[in-house]
Amino acid sequence: MKMTLKKKPNVNKSPLPLQLIDLKRQYLEYKKEIDTQIQGVINNSFFIMGPQVKQLEEQLAQYVGVKFAVGCSSGTDALLLALMSYAIQEGDEIITTPLTFISTGEVIAFLKAKPVFVDVNPETYLIDQKKIEKAITSKTRGIIAVDLYGQCANYDEINAIVHKYNLFVIEDAAQSFGAEYKSQRACSLADIACTSFFPAKPLGCYGDGGMIFTNDEEKANIMRSLRIHGMGKDKFDNVRIGLNARLDTLQAAVLLAKFKHLPKEIKLRNKVANYYNRHLNKKMITPKILNNNLSVFAQYCIRVPDRNALQKHLHDHDIPTAIHYPIPLHLQKAFSYLGHQSGDFPNAEKICLDILALPMHPFLKQSEQNFIIDTINSFYSA
Ligand SMILES: *Cc1c(COP(=O)(O)O)cnc(C)c1O
C-alpha cells in the first residue's frame, strides 16, 4: 500500500532565528575561500608571524591609503601599542569620548595616564570637536577620537586643534574599517589609526585581532618591535619593554579571504541601513550620517522613547538587540577614581538611556527587515 505523505500545513512563520550579526551566514557564503585559507596555514604550520600576516598588512595599508600597517592581537592592543609608541606615562592626559567601548579609556588608564572626557555631539554621537579646546591643559599629550557605530569623527577640525597645540591624534577605527570621510578611508585620518578584527566588527576574524596604520615609519617600527617583546634585530635581542601582541597567522588568513568581499558588504550594509531609515516609524531617531561620510554601520542604532520596554518587546518576538553603551565611561565603576558624576557629560548620558542597536549585517533579508520594522512600528502605534 502506498503511504500518503500529508503535506505539512504552511504555518506563517516569522523568518527566524534572527541574529544581530549573522557570522554563520557569512561563513556559508565564503566557506570555500575561508576553508582553503585556513587549511593553507595548517599545511605550512607557520602559525606565528607567517607570510599571511605581512600579506594582509600590505593589502590593508594600500586599501586605506597609508604607508605602514602593523597587525596585532586586538583592537585594544592596537590602541595600547599606539599610546606606547608616544611613551605615554603617569601624569599625561589624553582626551577622549565617554561614549565608547571600555578599551578606548582603559588603555589610557592602563599606562597610568588620565582619560579626560569631552561630551559628544547630540546628533552624531561623535566627540564634539567644539568642546575639545576647553579640555586641553599643559599635561595634554593627545586625543583618541572614536569612529562610533561606523561613522568617522570630524578629523579636519580635530587635526587642526591638534596641530595648534602640538598634540597627536589616534583614530579608534575599531568600528569603522572601510568607512570614508571626505573621500578618504577610515584608518588614514589621524597620526595613528587602530582597528579591531573582533568577529562582530565590519571586518572580523575568527577570534581576536587588530591592526595599526600610520604614515610615520619610525612609529611603525617602534610598534612592530613592541608587539614582539620589544624585539630588536632578532628574536633574542630585546631593546625595549614590550608585549606579546602579534596577529595570529590563522586570523590573518581568515581576513585575507573575507577582505575581498568587504566593498560589496559595505554596500549591502548601507542598503540595509537605508531600508530601516525609510520604513521605521517617525517616533524614533534614526542615525545621522554627515554629508561627507560613508558609514559602515558597525551598529545600526536608533533612539527611542521607552527603550527598555521596546527591547523586551523585541526579545519576546525573537528579535535580538543590543545597547551600545548602557553606561558611559565616566560613570563606570572602573573610572570612579576620576570623581565624575551623573550630569558631567549629559549628551553621552542621555544617549546611553535611549539608544538601541538593531540587527545589522550584509546578509539580512528584506523579509527579515520587514518583520523587525513591523514589530517596532506596531509597538509604538499600539
Ligand atoms: C571593539 C572596540 C575596541 C576594542 O577592540 P578589541 O579587538 O575587542 O580589543 C576598541 N574601541 C572600540 C570603539 C571598539 O568598538
Tab-separated table of C-alpha atoms and ligand atoms in Angstrom:
chain	number	residue	atom	x	y	z
A	1	MET	CA	0.000	0.000	0.000
A	2	LYS	CA	1.214	3.379	-0.863
A	3	MET	CA	1.680	5.730	2.019
A	4	THR	CA	0.194	9.084	1.526
A	5	LEU	CA	2.530	11.704	2.837
A	6	LYS	CA	0.487	14.511	4.207
A	7	LYS	CA	1.924	17.867	3.410
A	8	LYS	CA	2.726	19.908	6.485
A	9	PRO	CA	0.402	22.859	6.906
A	10	ASN	CA	2.093	26.002	5.728
A	11	VAL	CA	2.421	27.886	9.010
A	12	ASN	CA	3.007	31.547	8.630
A	13	LYS	CA	6.411	31.549	10.249
A	14	SER	CA	8.436	34.607	11.035
A	15	PRO	CA	11.814	34.449	9.329
A	16	LEU	CA	13.751	33.237	12.379
A	17	PRO	CA	16.142	32.827	14.021
A	18	LEU	CA	17.439	36.327	13.580
A	19	GLN	CA	20.967	37.270	14.573
A	20	LEU	CA	22.223	40.714	15.489
A	21	ILE	CA	25.223	39.978	13.257
A	22	ASP	CA	24.966	36.737	11.311
A	23	LEU	CA	28.513	35.365	11.118
A	24	LYS	CA	27.299	31.874	10.288
A	25	ARG	CA	25.509	33.089	7.199
A	26	GLN	CA	28.609	34.999	6.150
A	27	TYR	CA	30.770	31.900	6.606
A	28	LEU	CA	28.455	29.787	4.462
A	29	GLU	CA	28.733	32.418	1.686
A	30	TYR	CA	32.548	32.326	1.644
A	31	LYS	CA	33.090	28.819	3.039
A	32	LYS	CA	35.345	27.553	0.266
A	33	GLU	CA	37.717	30.524	0.343
A	34	ILE	CA	37.902	30.643	4.124
A	35	ASP	CA	38.442	26.878	4.461
A	36	THR	CA	41.178	26.999	1.818
A	37	GLN	CA	42.957	29.828	3.623
A	38	ILE	CA	42.775	28.068	6.994
A	39	GLN	CA	43.958	24.764	5.531
A	40	GLY	CA	46.828	26.593	3.845
A	41	VAL	CA	48.100	27.854	7.214
A	42	ILE	CA	47.852	24.399	8.752
A	43	ASN	CA	49.631	22.823	5.778
A	44	ASN	CA	52.573	25.231	6.193
A	45	SER	CA	52.331	25.229	10.008
A	46	PHE	CA	53.806	28.736	10.141
A	47	PHE	CA	51.472	29.803	12.932
A	48	ILE	CA	53.314	32.802	14.380
A	49	MET	CA	54.054	35.735	12.033
A	50	GLY	CA	53.500	33.601	8.950
A	51	PRO	CA	53.516	35.193	5.476
A	52	GLN	CA	49.764	35.839	5.612
A	53	VAL	CA	50.308	38.499	8.290
A	54	LYS	CA	52.543	40.577	6.038
A	55	GLN	CA	50.310	39.961	3.046
A	56	LEU	CA	47.305	41.258	4.980
A	57	GLU	CA	49.257	44.269	6.272
A	58	GLU	CA	50.213	45.206	2.716
A	59	GLN	CA	46.715	44.770	1.320
A	60	LEU	CA	45.026	46.740	4.086
A	61	ALA	CA	47.619	49.547	4.102
A	62	GLN	CA	47.049	50.005	0.385
A	63	TYR	CA	43.272	49.877	0.792
A	64	VAL	CA	43.122	52.544	3.496
A	65	GLY	CA	45.832	54.635	1.829
A	66	VAL	CA	48.678	54.707	4.350
A	67	LYS	CA	52.279	53.558	4.132
A	68	PHE	CA	52.545	51.204	7.104
A	69	ALA	CA	50.290	48.652	8.761
A	70	VAL	CA	51.135	46.593	11.829
A	71	GLY	CA	48.980	43.567	12.614
A	72	CYS	CA	48.406	42.910	16.299
A	73	SER	CA	46.418	40.837	18.757
A	74	SER	CA	43.302	43.004	19.205
A	75	GLY	CA	41.855	46.465	18.813
A	76	THR	CA	42.631	47.112	22.460
A	77	ASP	CA	46.281	46.178	21.981
A	78	ALA	CA	46.396	48.308	18.838
A	79	LEU	CA	45.389	51.326	20.954
A	80	LEU	CA	47.827	50.358	23.687
A	81	LEU	CA	50.740	49.945	21.244
A	82	ALA	CA	49.891	53.304	19.653
A	83	LEU	CA	49.965	55.079	23.025
A	84	MET	CA	53.159	53.235	23.988
A	85	SER	CA	54.804	54.484	20.794
A	86	TYR	CA	54.304	58.008	22.193
A	87	ALA	CA	55.837	56.906	25.522
A	88	ILE	CA	52.692	57.912	27.391
A	89	GLN	CA	53.243	57.844	31.128
A	90	GLU	CA	51.880	58.779	34.526
A	91	GLY	CA	50.624	62.343	34.651
A	92	ASP	CA	49.913	62.648	30.941
A	93	GLU	CA	46.380	63.493	29.866
A	94	ILE	CA	44.618	62.032	26.849
A	95	ILE	CA	41.318	63.476	25.666
A	96	THR	CA	38.601	61.099	24.501
A	97	THR	CA	34.853	60.487	24.392
A	98	PRO	CA	32.810	58.931	27.196
A	99	LEU	CA	30.544	57.215	24.631
A	100	THR	CA	32.668	54.287	23.504
A	101	PHE	CA	33.717	50.769	24.352
A	102	ILE	CA	35.783	50.497	27.534
A	103	SER	CA	39.063	49.873	25.642
A	104	THR	CA	39.391	53.466	24.490
A	105	GLY	CA	39.630	54.764	28.055
A	106	GLU	CA	41.132	51.616	29.525
A	107	VAL	CA	44.413	51.790	27.571
A	108	ILE	CA	44.961	55.389	28.732
A	109	ALA	CA	44.451	54.410	32.364
A	110	PHE	CA	46.499	51.228	31.940
A	111	LEU	CA	49.543	53.392	31.167
A	112	LYS	CA	48.695	55.469	34.280
A	113	ALA	CA	47.756	58.469	32.189
A	114	LYS	CA	44.481	60.305	32.803
A	115	PRO	CA	41.499	59.975	30.475
A	116	VAL	CA	39.927	63.421	30.045
A	117	PHE	CA	36.442	63.109	28.638
A	118	VAL	CA	34.733	65.514	26.262
A	119	ASP	CA	30.992	65.173	25.626
A	120	VAL	CA	29.579	64.062	22.281
A	121	ASN	CA	27.506	65.889	19.699
A	122	PRO	CA	23.830	65.076	20.436
A	123	GLU	CA	23.047	64.349	16.778
A	124	THR	CA	26.050	62.391	15.524
A	125	TYR	CA	27.119	60.909	18.903
A	126	LEU	CA	30.730	61.646	17.893
A	127	ILE	CA	33.141	63.584	20.115
A	128	ASP	CA	32.130	67.264	19.967
A	129	GLN	CA	35.218	68.879	18.467
A	130	LYS	CA	33.989	72.311	19.586
A	131	LYS	CA	34.464	71.251	23.210
A	132	ILE	CA	37.948	69.790	22.814
A	133	GLU	CA	39.954	73.014	23.178
A	134	LYS	CA	38.479	73.752	26.605
A	135	ALA	CA	39.719	70.370	27.866
A	136	ILE	CA	43.345	70.944	26.839
A	137	THR	CA	45.829	71.609	29.664
A	138	SER	CA	49.618	71.743	29.881
A	139	LYS	CA	49.528	67.980	30.531
A	140	THR	CA	47.531	67.056	27.432
A	141	ARG	CA	49.523	64.864	25.055
A	142	GLY	CA	46.930	63.722	22.563
A	143	ILE	CA	43.377	62.814	21.597
A	144	ILE	CA	41.787	59.473	20.845
A	145	ALA	CA	38.816	60.122	18.564
A	146	VAL	CA	36.338	57.276	18.051
A	147	ASP	CA	34.558	56.500	14.774
A	148	LEU	CA	31.369	55.498	16.543
A	149	TYR	CA	28.975	52.924	15.033
A	150	GLY	CA	30.969	53.024	11.780
A	151	GLN	CA	30.972	56.788	11.128
A	152	CYS	CA	34.242	58.760	11.140
A	153	ALA	CA	34.710	61.629	13.590
A	154	ASN	CA	35.350	65.200	12.364
A	155	TYR	CA	39.045	64.854	11.615
A	156	ASP	CA	39.539	68.157	9.771
A	157	GLU	CA	38.630	70.092	12.893
A	158	ILE	CA	40.286	67.632	15.279
A	159	ASN	CA	43.568	67.622	13.334
A	160	ALA	CA	43.538	71.441	13.206
A	161	ILE	CA	43.267	71.648	17.008
A	162	VAL	CA	45.981	69.079	17.421
A	163	HIS	CA	48.426	70.962	15.202
A	164	LYS	CA	47.713	74.221	17.002
A	165	TYR	CA	48.648	72.669	20.369
A	166	ASN	CA	51.294	70.246	19.127
A	167	LEU	CA	49.429	67.127	20.234
A	168	PHE	CA	48.749	63.827	18.456
A	169	VAL	CA	45.536	62.166	17.331
A	170	ILE	CA	44.821	58.463	17.415
A	171	GLU	CA	41.834	57.278	15.386
A	172	ASP	CA	39.940	54.494	17.154
A	173	ALA	CA	38.623	52.878	13.984
A	174	ALA	CA	37.569	49.613	15.638
A	175	GLN	CA	34.052	50.135	14.257
A	176	SER	CA	34.856	51.907	11.004
A	177	PHE	CA	37.149	49.810	8.819
A	178	GLY	CA	36.091	50.617	5.245
A	179	ALA	CA	34.264	53.830	6.141
A	180	GLU	CA	35.017	57.107	4.344
A	181	TYR	CA	35.441	60.728	5.415
A	182	LYS	CA	35.656	63.330	2.627
A	183	SER	CA	36.732	60.587	0.193
A	184	GLN	CA	39.492	59.373	2.492
A	185	ARG	CA	39.249	55.979	4.131
A	186	ALA	CA	38.958	55.381	7.854
A	187	CYS	CA	42.333	54.372	9.328
A	188	SER	CA	44.073	57.122	7.319
A	189	LEU	CA	42.652	60.136	9.128
A	190	ALA	CA	44.976	60.666	12.087
A	191	ASP	CA	48.621	60.253	13.111
A	192	ILE	CA	47.974	56.643	14.028
A	193	ALA	CA	44.781	54.626	13.485
A	194	CYS	CA	43.751	51.436	15.240
A	195	THR	CA	41.211	48.908	14.116
A	196	SER	CA	39.810	45.675	15.532
A	197	PHE	CA	39.048	42.369	13.842
A	198	PHE	CA	36.848	41.130	16.692
A	199	PRO	CA	34.348	38.818	14.939
A	200	ALA	CA	31.430	41.259	15.128
A	201	LYS	CA	33.305	44.235	13.643
A	202	PRO	CA	32.776	45.236	9.992
A	203	LEU	CA	35.890	43.240	9.043
A	204	GLY	CA	36.068	40.449	11.594
A	205	CYS	CA	38.230	37.374	12.038
A	206	TYR	CA	37.558	34.151	13.978
A	207	GLY	CA	38.958	35.268	17.303
A	208	ASP	CA	40.797	38.383	18.410
A	209	GLY	CA	42.865	40.524	16.091
A	210	GLY	CA	43.680	44.134	15.271
A	211	MET	CA	45.805	46.400	13.115
A	212	ILE	CA	47.571	49.741	13.411
A	213	PHE	CA	48.028	52.174	10.499
A	214	THR	CA	50.384	55.119	10.147
A	215	ASN	CA	52.498	57.051	7.651
A	216	ASP	CA	55.190	57.536	10.299
A	217	GLU	CA	57.912	54.972	9.636
A	218	GLU	CA	59.654	55.462	12.959
A	219	LYS	CA	56.418	54.907	14.896
A	220	ALA	CA	55.598	51.848	12.746
A	221	ASN	CA	58.982	50.321	13.575
A	222	ILE	CA	58.556	51.002	17.292
A	223	MET	CA	55.120	49.340	17.281
A	224	ARG	CA	56.443	46.352	15.288
A	225	SER	CA	59.081	45.924	17.961
A	226	LEU	CA	56.654	46.461	20.867
A	227	ARG	CA	54.251	43.789	19.613
A	228	ILE	CA	57.052	41.166	19.817
A	229	HIS	CA	58.514	41.738	23.287
A	230	GLY	CA	60.381	44.890	22.297
A	231	MET	CA	62.380	42.949	19.745
A	232	GLY	CA	65.483	44.479	18.181
A	233	LYS	CA	67.485	42.897	15.377
A	234	ASP	CA	66.281	39.369	16.078
A	235	LYS	CA	64.283	37.174	18.407
A	236	PHE	CA	66.602	37.257	21.410
A	237	ASP	CA	67.609	40.889	21.083
A	238	ASN	CA	65.257	42.948	23.240
A	239	VAL	CA	65.678	46.691	23.016
A	240	ARG	CA	62.591	47.926	24.875
A	241	ILE	CA	59.878	46.603	27.189
A	242	GLY	CA	57.093	45.298	25.006
A	243	LEU	CA	54.262	42.791	24.862
A	244	ASN	CA	53.219	39.595	23.185
A	245	ALA	CA	50.686	41.271	20.916
A	246	ARG	CA	51.011	39.637	17.492
A	247	LEU	CA	48.263	38.883	14.999
A	248	ASP	CA	47.853	35.101	14.578
A	249	THR	CA	48.654	33.768	11.102
A	250	LEU	CA	45.346	31.860	11.134
A	251	GLN	CA	43.420	35.070	11.779
A	252	ALA	CA	45.306	36.892	9.035
A	253	ALA	CA	44.403	34.072	6.642
A	254	VAL	CA	40.696	34.289	7.511
A	255	LEU	CA	40.878	38.046	6.970
A	256	LEU	CA	42.532	37.655	3.558
A	257	ALA	CA	39.528	35.617	2.457
A	258	LYS	CA	36.952	37.982	3.960
A	259	PHE	CA	38.616	41.239	2.920
A	260	LYS	CA	37.918	40.546	-0.777
A	261	HIS	CA	34.210	40.800	-0.029
A	262	LEU	CA	34.319	43.916	2.131
A	263	PRO	CA	33.457	46.523	-0.557
A	264	LYS	CA	30.349	44.552	-1.510
A	265	GLU	CA	29.433	44.078	2.155
A	266	ILE	CA	29.717	47.817	2.826
A	267	LYS	CA	27.236	48.491	0.011
A	268	LEU	CA	24.869	45.879	1.441
A	269	ARG	CA	25.171	47.332	4.948
A	270	ASN	CA	24.216	50.747	3.592
A	271	LYS	CA	21.282	49.227	1.742
A	272	VAL	CA	20.042	47.645	4.967
A	273	ALA	CA	20.513	50.951	6.829
A	274	ASN	CA	18.642	52.934	4.181
A	275	TYR	CA	15.752	50.488	4.291
A	276	TYR	CA	15.481	50.903	8.066
A	277	ASN	CA	15.706	54.694	7.675
A	278	ARG	CA	12.850	54.759	5.190
A	279	HIS	CA	10.466	52.398	6.924
A	280	LEU	CA	10.887	52.902	10.650
A	281	ASN	CA	8.191	54.940	12.324
A	282	LYS	CA	8.972	58.645	12.728
A	283	LYS	CA	8.714	58.469	16.525
A	284	MET	CA	12.298	57.308	16.720
A	285	ILE	CA	15.562	58.918	15.785
A	286	THR	CA	17.480	57.114	13.045
A	287	PRO	CA	21.265	57.534	12.547
A	288	LYS	CA	22.512	60.892	11.266
A	289	ILE	CA	25.351	60.397	8.813
A	290	LEU	CA	27.137	63.629	7.878
A	291	ASN	CA	27.252	64.631	4.211
A	292	ASN	CA	30.867	63.749	3.569
A	293	ASN	CA	30.775	60.477	5.486
A	294	LEU	CA	30.204	56.933	4.330
A	295	SER	CA	29.373	54.799	7.365
A	296	VAL	CA	29.976	51.062	7.509
A	297	PHE	CA	27.221	50.683	10.126
A	298	ALA	CA	29.109	48.524	12.588
A	299	GLN	CA	25.896	49.099	14.506
A	300	TYR	CA	22.565	50.424	13.330
A	301	CYS	CA	21.332	52.341	16.367
A	302	ILE	CA	18.014	54.043	16.877
A	303	ARG	CA	16.984	56.275	19.771
A	304	VAL	CA	13.553	55.553	21.099
A	305	PRO	CA	11.155	56.510	23.859
A	306	ASP	CA	10.673	53.650	26.340
A	307	ARG	CA	13.816	51.866	25.171
A	308	ASN	CA	13.815	49.078	27.751
A	309	ALA	CA	10.162	48.208	27.072
A	310	LEU	CA	10.822	48.112	23.329
A	311	GLN	CA	13.847	45.912	23.855
A	312	LYS	CA	11.738	43.461	25.854
A	313	HIS	CA	9.008	43.536	23.216
A	314	LEU	CA	11.563	42.705	20.510
A	315	HIS	CA	13.123	39.990	22.650
A	316	ASP	CA	9.650	38.437	23.074
A	317	HIS	CA	9.452	38.317	19.263
A	318	ASP	CA	12.905	36.693	18.999
A	319	ILE	CA	14.491	39.844	17.644
A	320	PRO	CA	17.932	40.331	19.177
A	321	THR	CA	19.075	43.858	20.037
A	322	ALA	CA	21.994	45.392	21.914
A	323	ILE	CA	22.803	48.571	23.806
A	324	HIS	CA	25.990	50.393	22.795
A	325	TYR	CA	26.506	51.522	25.514
A	326	PRO	CA	24.452	51.178	28.689
A	327	ILE	CA	26.955	53.133	30.821
A	328	PRO	CA	29.202	55.967	29.592
A	329	LEU	CA	32.860	55.544	30.567
A	330	HIS	CA	32.897	58.366	33.131
A	331	LEU	CA	30.207	56.575	35.168
A	332	GLN	CA	31.847	53.135	35.013
A	333	LYS	CA	32.991	51.799	38.369
A	334	ALA	CA	36.485	51.260	36.954
A	335	PHE	CA	36.763	55.030	36.429
A	336	SER	CA	35.149	56.070	39.722
A	337	TYR	CA	38.570	57.291	40.911
A	338	LEU	CA	38.263	60.132	38.403
A	339	GLY	CA	35.428	61.513	40.542
A	340	HIS	CA	32.850	62.106	37.824
A	341	GLN	CA	29.136	62.385	38.490
A	342	SER	CA	25.937	61.977	36.627
A	343	GLY	CA	25.385	65.186	34.650
A	344	ASP	CA	29.048	65.753	33.763
A	345	PHE	CA	28.531	64.696	30.113
A	346	PRO	CA	24.761	64.960	29.598
A	347	ASN	CA	24.663	64.179	25.867
A	348	ALA	CA	26.502	60.875	26.286
A	349	GLU	CA	24.401	60.016	29.329
A	350	LYS	CA	21.119	60.690	27.534
A	351	ILE	CA	22.161	58.541	24.556
A	352	CYS	CA	23.008	55.634	26.873
A	353	LEU	CA	19.416	55.755	28.139
A	354	ASP	CA	17.596	55.619	24.809
A	355	ILE	CA	19.931	54.010	22.259
A	356	LEU	CA	19.186	50.580	20.792
A	357	ALA	CA	21.098	48.589	18.157
A	358	LEU	CA	19.013	46.543	15.703
A	359	PRO	CA	20.109	43.505	13.689
A	360	MET	CA	22.611	44.767	11.099
A	361	HIS	CA	24.716	42.699	8.741
A	362	PRO	CA	25.157	42.365	4.960
A	363	PHE	CA	23.024	39.228	4.702
A	364	LEU	CA	19.900	40.494	6.429
A	365	LYS	CA	16.989	39.733	4.102
A	366	GLN	CA	14.329	42.263	3.295
A	367	SER	CA	11.631	39.914	4.633
A	368	GLU	CA	13.515	39.806	7.929
A	369	GLN	CA	13.854	43.562	7.997
A	370	ASN	CA	10.133	43.903	7.326
A	371	PHE	CA	9.414	41.671	10.307
A	372	ILE	CA	11.731	43.755	12.541
A	373	ILE	CA	10.302	47.061	11.283
A	374	ASP	CA	6.677	45.933	11.683
A	375	THR	CA	7.348	44.674	15.185
A	376	ILE	CA	8.910	48.003	16.184
A	377	ASN	CA	6.338	50.210	14.464
A	378	SER	CA	3.404	48.283	15.933
A	379	PHE	CA	4.873	48.719	19.430
A	380	TYR	CA	4.552	52.484	19.031
A	381	SER	CA	1.175	52.589	17.326
A	382	ALA	CA	-0.483	50.253	19.854
B	1	LIG	C1	35.690	46.783	19.717
B	1	LIG	C2	36.265	48.080	20.087
B	1	LIG	C3	37.556	48.189	20.645
B	1	LIG	C4	38.364	47.006	21.077
B	1	LIG	O1	38.632	46.050	20.123
B	1	LIG	P1	39.018	44.553	20.582
B	1	LIG	O2	39.541	43.939	19.336
B	1	LIG	O3	37.783	43.917	21.096
B	1	LIG	O4	40.076	44.661	21.633
B	1	LIG	C5	38.053	49.449	20.875
B	1	LIG	N1	37.338	50.554	20.597
B	1	LIG	C6	36.093	50.494	20.081
B	1	LIG	C7	35.364	51.755	19.770
B	1	LIG	C8	35.506	49.257	19.831
B	1	LIG	O5	34.266	49.197	19.338
